[in-house]
Amino acid sequence: MGFSVVSWSFRVVPKSVPSLGAAVLVLGVFPAAAGDLKLALPVACEIGRDCFVQNFFDHDPGPDRRDYACGRLSYDGHPGTDFRVADLPAMMRGVTVVAAAGGIVKGVRDGMPDVGLAGTSREALKGKDAGNGVVIDHGDGWETQYSHLLKGSVTARPGQVVEVGTPLGRIGMSGAADFPHVDFSVRHEGEEIDPFTGTGSAVACGETGRTLWRAEALAALEYQSTGGLVSGFATGPAASEEARKGAYAQESLRDPPALVFWADVFGVQAGDEQRISIAAPGGKVIHENVSRLKSSNVSWFAFTGRKRPAEGWQTGKYQGTYTLLRNGVVVARLEDTVEVQ
């Protein structure tokens, strides 16, 4: 007897990116001209494996959303680029946030807990939606900001002269965050700028001729509209928040009442075909669920499973597989195993 598939999605509420501190005037080395600002990656991780871009700058002028590639990996009014890790255990293992360009630290904040919006409210944040973070002045009106950093990880100090790659802190979930990430934003003379396009205005789909990214950074940031984050097994209907906390990280289960495979992915689109299966030791598929997604979502959580059979579980290693297909082509795939005793 199987559980019907249950999916959960969320859309992040637009947030402002407030200043993190007062300006500190210190003489230092700035880019010679605004056009010289070129950005390296603001995170010390491998894009697409250890960390992912989940939300881009929103170029839609209305209440909808549109990223620079005319995809939907954004939310209404988002002025930055969200570099995320898969879940809270990955956050605790640590991913360093670094300066994307040289400059002078203009403001910092630390000490806010990594509980996100699930553990607080916008009213309680009192305008500190950005959480812990760092603002860097690059001269000629250019600034970068690094928000939602891990409590106690901020190493930058006001007035500090930094170079490309100088550690600033670690990816966290402080402030108005729904998942562990750093929200990287760029401003010129107070105007929010998309580093992929070099402007805050709409451009042709995928146009990066004026990009602020260095060539090697842009290559590493090849647009990925959809991807798998993390998957695993549970002993009953899986809860997205618990999964993202690492609550189902066990490698073995003793005679579980049910065997449920779950998957956390991003960038699903209406019409995608979702396939979730569980195979017993030896490879025989004992449960499979196939469905067609009815809506597009930046974040998507799904699970399916079956109750313990009357004769009990065959002991050994079970494999779960999540596959997302778009027009017959696999766009995301996650696999995981668990030992049943």
XYZ file of C-alpha atoms in Angstrom:
341
model
C 0.000 0.000 0.000
C 1.565 3.282 -1.045
C 1.287 6.878 0.085
C 0.118 9.302 -2.561
C 2.792 11.787 -3.507
C 2.706 15.016 -1.549
C 4.609 18.093 -2.689
C 5.356 21.351 -0.960
C 6.455 24.612 -2.488
C 7.098 28.127 -1.285
C 7.612 31.543 -2.758
C 9.842 33.878 -0.808
C 8.274 37.189 0.201
C 10.127 40.189 -1.285
C 12.542 41.825 1.094
C 14.527 45.006 1.171
C 18.300 45.047 1.518
C 18.982 47.555 4.278
C 22.307 49.115 5.114
C 24.406 47.181 7.611
C 26.222 50.093 9.179
C 27.469 53.623 8.877
C 30.133 54.488 6.350
C 33.736 54.494 7.537
C 36.111 56.756 5.590
C 39.469 55.080 5.097
C 41.930 55.699 2.286
C 42.507 52.602 0.189
C 42.844 51.239 -3.302
C 39.682 51.389 -5.427
C 39.036 50.506 -9.061
C 40.199 53.320 -11.324
C 36.782 53.709 -12.955
C 33.316 52.295 -12.613
C 33.752 50.232 -15.754
C 36.745 48.491 -14.183
C 34.636 46.746 -11.504
C 34.853 43.032 -12.204
C 33.511 40.453 -9.803
C 34.867 37.075 -8.772
C 32.619 34.475 -7.145
C 31.520 35.577 -3.655
C 31.530 31.992 -2.341
C 34.332 29.452 -1.888
C 32.452 26.438 -3.238
C 31.848 24.600 -6.494
C 28.722 25.914 -8.183
C 26.362 23.093 -9.104
C 27.838 20.631 -6.625
C 28.468 22.241 -3.228
C 26.307 25.320 -3.748
C 23.692 26.542 -6.190
C 22.154 29.772 -7.440
C 18.479 29.528 -6.514
C 17.260 33.100 -7.032
C 18.536 35.703 -9.477
C 17.839 39.443 -9.827
C 14.186 40.088 -10.743
C 13.843 41.912 -14.071
C 10.057 41.834 -14.265
C 8.672 45.366 -13.718
C 5.326 44.065 -12.449
C 4.249 41.630 -9.728
C 5.554 38.575 -11.602
C 9.191 37.433 -11.673
C 11.803 36.966 -14.426
C 15.515 36.275 -14.159
C 18.104 37.523 -16.660
C 17.686 34.395 -18.818
C 13.891 34.928 -18.935
C 13.443 32.035 -16.539
C 11.534 32.107 -13.253
C 14.350 31.618 -10.733
C 13.594 34.776 -8.792
C 10.812 36.404 -6.798
C 9.067 39.726 -7.090
C 11.434 42.601 -6.391
C 14.505 40.493 -5.582
C 17.556 42.772 -5.995
C 20.315 40.196 -5.559
C 21.667 36.739 -6.361
C 21.121 33.937 -3.835
C 23.964 31.434 -3.485
C 22.610 28.559 -1.385
C 23.729 25.268 0.101
C 21.452 22.225 0.091
C 20.395 22.119 3.748
C 21.277 23.036 7.337
C 23.862 20.236 7.776
C 25.704 21.619 4.725
C 25.492 25.095 6.271
C 27.007 23.841 9.512
C 29.839 22.108 7.655
C 30.686 25.606 6.463
C 30.955 27.495 3.178
C 33.068 30.640 3.231
C 31.767 33.901 1.774
C 34.533 36.017 0.233
C 34.968 39.498 -1.205
C 34.044 39.516 -4.892
C 36.217 42.590 -5.535
C 38.731 44.730 -3.687
C 37.614 47.664 -1.566
C 36.954 48.921 1.945
C 34.488 47.398 4.395
C 31.774 49.976 4.931
C 29.526 48.196 7.415
C 29.058 44.876 9.206
C 26.500 43.127 11.382
C 26.789 39.907 13.404
C 25.008 38.257 16.309
C 21.613 37.485 14.747
C 20.493 33.826 15.067
C 20.261 31.477 12.089
C 16.570 30.692 12.494
C 15.233 32.345 9.333
C 11.652 33.492 8.965
C 10.394 30.167 10.337
C 11.919 31.063 13.703
C 11.017 34.739 13.837
C 8.901 37.337 12.014
C 9.473 40.421 9.922
C 8.065 42.503 12.759
C 10.618 41.033 15.160
C 13.454 41.697 12.711
C 12.717 45.451 12.927
C 14.248 46.278 9.565
C 17.186 43.888 9.903
C 15.922 41.608 7.129
C 19.448 41.217 5.747
C 20.548 39.472 8.934
C 24.267 39.259 9.535
C 26.299 40.681 6.705
C 28.972 42.867 5.193
C 28.931 45.894 2.861
C 32.040 46.724 0.820
C 32.726 50.091 -0.867
C 34.591 49.608 -4.172
C 34.836 53.285 -5.098
C 33.163 55.292 -7.861
C 29.757 54.638 -6.299
C 30.010 50.823 -6.402
C 29.070 48.656 -3.420
C 28.524 44.953 -2.828
C 26.547 43.471 0.036
C 26.661 39.938 1.500
C 23.562 39.105 3.592
C 22.227 36.278 5.827
C 25.648 35.193 7.089
C 26.105 32.639 9.872
C 26.012 34.006 13.412
C 29.514 34.437 14.820
C 31.206 33.874 11.466
C 31.684 37.482 10.312
C 35.415 38.234 10.237
C 35.351 41.529 8.299
C 35.637 44.769 10.250
C 34.602 48.339 9.338
C 37.453 50.155 7.615
C 39.255 46.951 6.657
C 40.869 46.972 3.213
C 39.977 43.740 1.446
C 41.127 42.068 -1.747
C 39.389 39.635 -4.051
C 38.896 36.419 -2.081
C 39.295 37.909 1.407
C 37.094 35.814 3.767
C 34.132 37.782 5.121
C 32.076 35.120 6.925
C 30.113 31.956 6.178
C 26.814 31.150 4.508
C 24.023 31.228 7.099
C 20.282 31.712 7.530
C 20.015 34.883 9.611
C 17.411 37.554 9.007
C 14.582 37.096 6.499
C 15.847 33.841 5.007
C 13.954 30.690 4.085
C 16.998 28.536 3.362
C 20.754 28.763 4.061
C 22.368 31.147 1.580
C 24.190 34.398 1.008
C 22.217 37.068 -0.827
C 24.843 38.852 -2.929
C 23.793 42.280 -4.182
C 25.511 44.999 -6.202
C 24.725 48.718 -6.169
C 26.000 51.664 -8.198
C 25.171 55.138 -6.914
C 22.411 53.520 -4.874
C 20.835 51.694 -7.842
C 20.510 47.902 -7.623
C 22.431 46.208 -10.452
C 22.241 42.654 -11.772
C 25.864 41.452 -12.045
C 24.899 39.136 -14.921
C 23.695 41.989 -17.134
C 25.480 45.011 -15.690
C 22.190 46.893 -15.366
C 19.039 46.977 -13.289
C 16.895 47.291 -16.408
C 15.475 44.473 -18.493
C 17.661 43.183 -21.329
C 17.328 40.528 -24.008
C 17.067 37.000 -22.623
C 20.490 35.737 -21.598
C 22.299 38.930 -22.631
C 25.552 39.165 -20.636
C 27.583 41.484 -22.877
C 27.898 44.045 -20.060
C 28.289 41.528 -17.260
C 30.207 42.511 -14.136
C 31.408 38.938 -13.586
C 34.960 38.018 -14.491
C 35.149 35.545 -17.362
C 35.991 32.583 -15.121
C 33.180 33.429 -12.714
C 30.620 33.756 -15.504
C 31.722 30.384 -16.879
C 31.257 28.773 -13.456
C 27.809 30.369 -13.218
C 26.388 28.784 -16.357
C 22.625 29.156 -16.052
C 20.911 26.134 -14.518
C 17.133 26.440 -14.522
C 16.508 23.246 -12.561
C 18.497 21.044 -10.206
C 18.402 18.533 -7.376
C 19.534 19.567 -3.900
C 19.245 16.665 -1.471
C 17.221 13.481 -0.941
C 16.788 10.724 1.623
C 14.509 8.273 3.404
C 11.948 8.710 6.194
C 9.720 6.287 8.101
C 6.490 8.155 7.357
C 5.214 11.222 5.463
C 8.234 13.510 5.160
C 8.122 17.150 6.248
C 10.109 19.607 4.145
C 11.316 21.665 7.108
C 12.531 18.571 8.957
C 14.247 17.246 5.848
C 16.054 20.547 5.360
C 17.252 20.418 8.966
C 18.825 17.015 8.348
C 16.330 15.125 10.519
C 16.218 12.153 8.121
C 19.961 11.655 7.796
C 20.031 8.114 9.188
C 21.911 5.527 7.113
C 19.993 2.533 8.492
C 16.462 1.815 9.712
C 15.297 -1.063 11.917
C 11.988 -2.560 10.738
C 10.406 0.847 9.888
C 6.595 1.156 9.793
C 6.947 2.680 6.321
C 9.671 3.432 3.830
C 9.375 6.880 2.244
C 11.745 8.478 -0.247
C 11.838 12.288 -0.445
C 13.596 14.815 -2.672
C 14.255 18.565 -2.523
C 14.716 20.264 -5.909
C 14.551 23.744 -7.426
C 13.203 25.238 -10.624
C 10.350 22.857 -11.472
C 8.042 23.896 -14.293
C 4.414 23.220 -15.034
C 4.149 20.134 -17.223
C 7.314 18.474 -15.887
C 7.022 14.743 -15.284
C 8.095 13.606 -11.812
C 9.085 9.997 -11.157
C 9.903 8.648 -7.695
C 10.761 5.000 -7.098
C 12.035 2.701 -4.356
C 13.936 -0.475 -5.201
C 14.497 -3.365 -2.804
C 17.817 -5.206 -2.358
C 18.485 -6.905 -5.670
C 16.972 -4.047 -7.684
C 13.273 -4.936 -7.817
C 11.118 -1.788 -7.787
C 8.623 -2.134 -4.937
C 7.042 1.298 -5.204
C 6.790 3.947 -7.916
C 4.873 7.176 -8.302
C 4.647 9.131 -11.554
C 2.906 12.494 -11.790
C 2.704 15.615 -13.947
C 3.394 18.904 -12.173
C 0.636 21.479 -12.475
C 2.576 24.626 -11.568
C 6.038 26.169 -11.737
C 7.911 26.684 -8.463
C 11.373 27.889 -7.503
C 11.483 25.433 -4.601
C 9.859 21.998 -4.630
C 9.704 19.157 -2.106
C 8.160 15.772 -2.890
C 7.915 12.334 -1.302
C 6.271 8.982 -1.777
C 6.486 5.583 -0.113
C 4.809 2.409 1.080
C 3.868 0.871 4.383
C 5.637 -2.171 5.783
C 4.355 -5.289 3.993
C 2.584 -7.988 5.987
C 5.564 -10.323 5.627
C 7.960 -7.596 6.793
C 10.833 -5.939 4.961
C 13.532 -7.813 3.148
C 16.724 -6.838 4.926
C 19.417 -5.083 2.960
C 20.019 -1.864 1.045
C 17.100 -0.007 -0.566
C 17.571 2.645 -3.239
C 15.380 5.664 -3.842
C 15.447 7.549 -7.149
C 13.888 10.905 -8.015
C 13.796 11.888 -11.701
C 12.381 15.072 -13.204
C 11.803 15.121 -16.954
C 10.991 18.085 -19.182
C 9.773 17.261 -22.672
C 11.181 13.783 -22.177
C 14.660 15.006 -21.146
C 16.021 14.431 -17.624
C 16.659 17.825 -15.970
C 17.175 16.654 -12.377
C 17.999 13.335 -10.768
C 18.670 12.396 -7.151
C 19.500 8.987 -5.673
C 20.027 7.774 -2.136
C 20.204 4.480 -0.237
C 19.298 3.226 3.224
C 20.006 -0.055 5.005
C 16.898 -1.769 6.371
C 17.548 -4.181 9.246
